[in-house]
Coordinates of C-alpha atoms (C1' of nucleotides) in Angstrom, one line a residue:
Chain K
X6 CA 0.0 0.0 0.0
X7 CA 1.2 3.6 -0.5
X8 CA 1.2 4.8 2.8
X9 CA 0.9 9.0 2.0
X10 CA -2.6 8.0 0.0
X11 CA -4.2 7.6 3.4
X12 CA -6.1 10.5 4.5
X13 CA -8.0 11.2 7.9
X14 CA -10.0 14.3 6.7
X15 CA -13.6 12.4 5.8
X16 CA -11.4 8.6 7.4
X17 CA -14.9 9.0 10.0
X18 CA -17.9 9.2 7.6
X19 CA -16.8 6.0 5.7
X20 CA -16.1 3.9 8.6
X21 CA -17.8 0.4 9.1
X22 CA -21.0 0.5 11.1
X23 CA -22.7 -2.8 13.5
X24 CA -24.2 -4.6 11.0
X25 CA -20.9 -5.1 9.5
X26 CA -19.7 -6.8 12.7
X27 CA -22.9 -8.6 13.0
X28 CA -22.4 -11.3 11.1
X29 CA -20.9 -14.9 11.1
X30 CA -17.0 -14.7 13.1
X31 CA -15.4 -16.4 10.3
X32 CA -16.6 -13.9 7.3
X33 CA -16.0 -10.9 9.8
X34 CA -12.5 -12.2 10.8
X35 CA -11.9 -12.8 6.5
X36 CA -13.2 -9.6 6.0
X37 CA -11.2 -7.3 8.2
X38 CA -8.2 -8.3 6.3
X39 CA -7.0 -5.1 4.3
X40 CA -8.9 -2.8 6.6
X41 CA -8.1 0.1 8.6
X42 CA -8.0 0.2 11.9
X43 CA -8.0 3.9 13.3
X44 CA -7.6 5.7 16.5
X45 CA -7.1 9.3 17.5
X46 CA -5.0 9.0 20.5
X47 CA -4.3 12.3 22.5
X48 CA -4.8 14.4 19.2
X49 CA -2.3 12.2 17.3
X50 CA -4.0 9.6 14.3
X51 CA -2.7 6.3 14.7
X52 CA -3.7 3.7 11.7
X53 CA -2.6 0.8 10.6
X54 CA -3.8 -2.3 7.7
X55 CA -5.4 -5.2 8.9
X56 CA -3.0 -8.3 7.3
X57 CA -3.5 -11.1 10.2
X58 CA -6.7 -12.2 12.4
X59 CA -8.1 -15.0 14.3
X60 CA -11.7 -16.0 14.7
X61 CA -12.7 -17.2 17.7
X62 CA -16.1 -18.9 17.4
X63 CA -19.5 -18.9 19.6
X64 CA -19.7 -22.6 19.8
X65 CA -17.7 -25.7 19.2
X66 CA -14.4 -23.8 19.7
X67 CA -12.3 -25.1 23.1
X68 CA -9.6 -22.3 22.7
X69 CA -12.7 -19.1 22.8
X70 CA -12.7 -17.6 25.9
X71 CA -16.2 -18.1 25.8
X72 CA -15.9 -21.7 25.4
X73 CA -17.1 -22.2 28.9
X74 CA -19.9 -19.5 29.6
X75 CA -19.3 -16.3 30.7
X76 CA -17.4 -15.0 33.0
X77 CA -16.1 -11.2 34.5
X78 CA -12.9 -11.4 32.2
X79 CA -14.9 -12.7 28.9
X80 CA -17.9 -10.6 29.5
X81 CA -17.1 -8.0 26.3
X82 CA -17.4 -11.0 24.5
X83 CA -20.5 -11.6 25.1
X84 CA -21.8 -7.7 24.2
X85 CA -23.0 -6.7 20.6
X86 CA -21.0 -6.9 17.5
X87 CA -18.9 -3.9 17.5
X88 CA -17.7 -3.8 20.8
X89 CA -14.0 -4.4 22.1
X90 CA -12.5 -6.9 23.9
X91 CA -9.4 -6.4 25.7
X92 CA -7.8 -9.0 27.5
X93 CA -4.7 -9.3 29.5
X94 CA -2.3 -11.8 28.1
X95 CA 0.6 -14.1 30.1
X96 CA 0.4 -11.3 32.7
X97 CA 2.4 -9.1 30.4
X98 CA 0.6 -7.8 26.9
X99 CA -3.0 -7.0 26.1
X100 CA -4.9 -8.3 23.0
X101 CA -7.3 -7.0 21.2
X102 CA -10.3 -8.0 19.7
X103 CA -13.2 -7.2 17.8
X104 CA -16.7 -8.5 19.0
X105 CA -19.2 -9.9 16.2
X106 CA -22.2 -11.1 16.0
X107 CA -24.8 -10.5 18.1
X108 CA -25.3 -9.9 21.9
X109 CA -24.9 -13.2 24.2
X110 CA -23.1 -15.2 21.3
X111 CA -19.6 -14.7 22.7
X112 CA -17.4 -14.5 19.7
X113 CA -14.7 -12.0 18.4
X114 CA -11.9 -11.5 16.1
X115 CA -8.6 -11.0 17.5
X116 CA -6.4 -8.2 15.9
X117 CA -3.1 -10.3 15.4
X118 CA -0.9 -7.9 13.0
X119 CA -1.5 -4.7 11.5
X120 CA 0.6 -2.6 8.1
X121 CA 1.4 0.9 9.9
X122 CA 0.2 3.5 7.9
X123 CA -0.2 6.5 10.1
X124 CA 1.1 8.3 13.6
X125 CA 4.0 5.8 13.0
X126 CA 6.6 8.1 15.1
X127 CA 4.3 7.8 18.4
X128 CA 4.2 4.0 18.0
X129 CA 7.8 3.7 17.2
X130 CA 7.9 5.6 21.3
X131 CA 5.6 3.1 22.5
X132 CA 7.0 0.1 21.5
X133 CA 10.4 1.6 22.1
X134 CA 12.0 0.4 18.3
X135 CA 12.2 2.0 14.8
X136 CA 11.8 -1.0 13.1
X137 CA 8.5 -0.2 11.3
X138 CA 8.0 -3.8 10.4
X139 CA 8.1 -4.9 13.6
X140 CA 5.3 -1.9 15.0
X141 CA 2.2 -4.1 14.8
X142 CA 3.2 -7.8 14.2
X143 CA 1.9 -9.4 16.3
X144 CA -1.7 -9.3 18.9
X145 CA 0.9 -7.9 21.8
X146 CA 2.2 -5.4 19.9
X147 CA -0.6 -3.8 18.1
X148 CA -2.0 -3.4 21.4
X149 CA 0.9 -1.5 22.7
X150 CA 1.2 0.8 19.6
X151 CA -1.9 2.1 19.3
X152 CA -2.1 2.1 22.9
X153 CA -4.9 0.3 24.4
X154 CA -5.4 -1.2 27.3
X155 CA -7.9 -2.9 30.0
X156 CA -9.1 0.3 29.5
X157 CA -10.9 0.1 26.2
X158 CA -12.4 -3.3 27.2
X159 CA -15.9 -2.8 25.8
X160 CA -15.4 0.1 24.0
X161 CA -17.1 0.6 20.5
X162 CA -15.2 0.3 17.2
X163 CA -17.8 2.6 15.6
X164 CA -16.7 5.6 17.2
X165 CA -15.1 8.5 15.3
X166 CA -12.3 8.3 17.1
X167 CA -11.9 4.4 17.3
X168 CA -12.8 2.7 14.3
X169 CA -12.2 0.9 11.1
X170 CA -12.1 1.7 7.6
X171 CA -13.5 -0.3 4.4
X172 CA -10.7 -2.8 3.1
X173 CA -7.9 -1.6 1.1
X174 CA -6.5 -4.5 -1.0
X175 CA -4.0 -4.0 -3.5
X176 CA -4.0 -6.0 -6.9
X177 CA -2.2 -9.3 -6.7
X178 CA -2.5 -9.2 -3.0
X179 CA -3.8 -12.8 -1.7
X180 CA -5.4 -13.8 1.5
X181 CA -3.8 -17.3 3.4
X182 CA -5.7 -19.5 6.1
X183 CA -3.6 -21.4 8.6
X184 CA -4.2 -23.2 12.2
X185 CA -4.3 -20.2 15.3
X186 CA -1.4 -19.4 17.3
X187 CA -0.6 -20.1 20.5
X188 CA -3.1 -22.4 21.4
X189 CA -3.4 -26.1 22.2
X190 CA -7.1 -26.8 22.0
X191 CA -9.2 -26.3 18.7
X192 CA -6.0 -26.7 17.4
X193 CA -6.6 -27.9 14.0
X194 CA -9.4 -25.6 12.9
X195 CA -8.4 -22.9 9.9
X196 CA -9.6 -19.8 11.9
X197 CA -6.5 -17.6 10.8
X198 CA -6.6 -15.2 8.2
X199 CA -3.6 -13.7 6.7
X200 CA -2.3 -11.3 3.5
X201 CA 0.1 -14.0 2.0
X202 CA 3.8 -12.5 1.9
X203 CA 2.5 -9.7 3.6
X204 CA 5.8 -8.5 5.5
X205 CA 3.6 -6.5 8.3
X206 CA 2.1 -10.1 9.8
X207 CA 3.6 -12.0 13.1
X208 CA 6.1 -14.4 13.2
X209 CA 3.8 -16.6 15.1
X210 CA 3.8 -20.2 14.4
X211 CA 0.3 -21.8 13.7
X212 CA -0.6 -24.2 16.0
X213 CA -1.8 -27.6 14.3
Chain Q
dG22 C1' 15.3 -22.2 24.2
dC23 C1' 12.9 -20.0 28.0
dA24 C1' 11.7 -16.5 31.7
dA25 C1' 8.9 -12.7 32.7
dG26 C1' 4.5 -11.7 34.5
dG27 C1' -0.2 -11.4 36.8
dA28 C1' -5.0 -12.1 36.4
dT29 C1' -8.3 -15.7 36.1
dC30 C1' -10.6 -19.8 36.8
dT31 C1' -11.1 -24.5 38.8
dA32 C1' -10.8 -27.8 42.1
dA33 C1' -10.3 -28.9 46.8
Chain D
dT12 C1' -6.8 -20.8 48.8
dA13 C1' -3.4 -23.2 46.0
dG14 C1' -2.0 -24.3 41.5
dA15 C1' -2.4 -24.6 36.5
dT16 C1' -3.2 -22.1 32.6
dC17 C1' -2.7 -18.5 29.4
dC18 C1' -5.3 -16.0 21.8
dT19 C1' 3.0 -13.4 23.9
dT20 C1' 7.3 -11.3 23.5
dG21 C1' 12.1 -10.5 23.4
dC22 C1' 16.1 -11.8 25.1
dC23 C1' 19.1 -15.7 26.5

DNA sequence: GCAAGGATCTAA
DNA sequence: TAGATCCTTGCC
C-alpha cells in the first residue's frame, strides 16, 4: 500500500457500522483483512492495515474464551457486535479483539498484525524500536502501539475516534488460512486469516 | 530455548 | 486458597 494516500480528513464518515460486525465470526475475521483500523490518541491519528486475524467462534471452539460461559474477564465478548474486547495476556501484553455477531453469542476477532500506515513516530515511542516492520506484528504489539489497554475493554469500534475503515486491497495481493497461534485446543481448525507475503504479519507459528 | 509476568478460573 | 493455565514477546 502507499502509505501518503491515506487521509483522515472524511477517514470518519466511511467507517464500518454494527451490522458489518454482525455477522458470522469467520466472514468478519476474513473480512477485516486489508482494513483500517484507526484511533485518534491524545490528538495524534494512529492507523494501521489489517493483514493477520483469528476468529474465535461462539460454539464448538475449546480455545474461545467463551468456550465455557461467561465469566467477569470474557464478559465483552458476550456484548453486541462492534464492541472491544481487551484481555490481559501471560500477565504481560494486552490483546485486542473485535466483537461480532450478536449480543450473548460470545465471539470475536482477535487483531493479530496490522501494516502501519499513520502516527508511526508515536508508535515507534511506545514500542520503544524503529523497526516499522516490527510496529504491529503481532496481537501484543498492536495493542501496545496504538495504545490500548484494560481500558478500552468494551469500547465501540464505531466511534469516530476508534474505528475501522472499508478494506484496502492491492492488486495481486492474496489472503492465506492457517491453524491459530498459541493455542493447544481447537487446534486444528483454519480460523486464521492472513495477506500472503505480507511483511507487516507475526512471526507466530500456527498451532496444528 | 525460555523466563517474565499477573489475572483468572477450577478444584479442593 | 493453592495451582495450573494462558489468543505473547524479546532476550538468553
Amino acid at each position: 500500500m502507499e502509505h501518503e494516500k491515506f487521509s483522515f480528513d472524511k477517514a470518519p464518515e466511511h467507517r464500518l457500522r454494527e451490522p458489518f460486525f454482525m455477522r458470522p465470526t469467520e466472514l468478519v475475521a476474513l473480512e477485516l483483512l486489508g482494513c483500517v483500523l484507526v484511533r485518534r490518541l491524545y490528538g495524534i491519528m494512529l492507523a494501521g492495515r489489517i493483514v493477520e486475524t483469528e476468529a474465535y467462534l461462539h460454539s464448538d471452539d475449546a480455545a474461545s474464551h467463551a468456550a465455557n460461559g461467561r465469566t467477569p474477564r470474557n464478559a465483552a465478548m458476550f456484548a453486541t457486535g462492534g464492541c472491544l474486547y481487551v484481555y490481559r495476556s501471560y500477565g504481560i501484553h494486552y490483546c485486542v479483539n473485535v466483537v461480532t455477531e450478536a449480543q450473548g453469542r460470545g465471539c470475536a476477532v482477535l487483531i493479530r498484525a496490522l501494516e502501519p500506515l499513520a502516527g508511526i513516530e508515536s508508535m515507534q515511542r511506545q514500542r520503544r524500536t524503529d523497526e516499522v516492520k516490527r510496529l504491529c506484528n503481532g496481537p501484543g504489539n498492536v495493542a501496545k502501539a496504538l495504545g490500548f489497554s484494560i481500558e478500552d475493554n468494551m469500547a465501540s469500534v464505531c466511534h469516530p475516534e476508534l474505528f475501522i475503515l472499508p478494506a484496502l486491497l492491492g492488486e495481486g495481493e492474496r489472503i492465506a488460512v492457517s491453524a491459530r497461534v498459541g493455542i493447544t485446543k481447537s487446534a486444528g481448525l483454519p480460523l486464521r486469516f492472513y495477506l500472503a507475503d505480507n511483511p507487516f504479519v507475526s512471526k507466530g507459528k500456527p498451532s496444528a
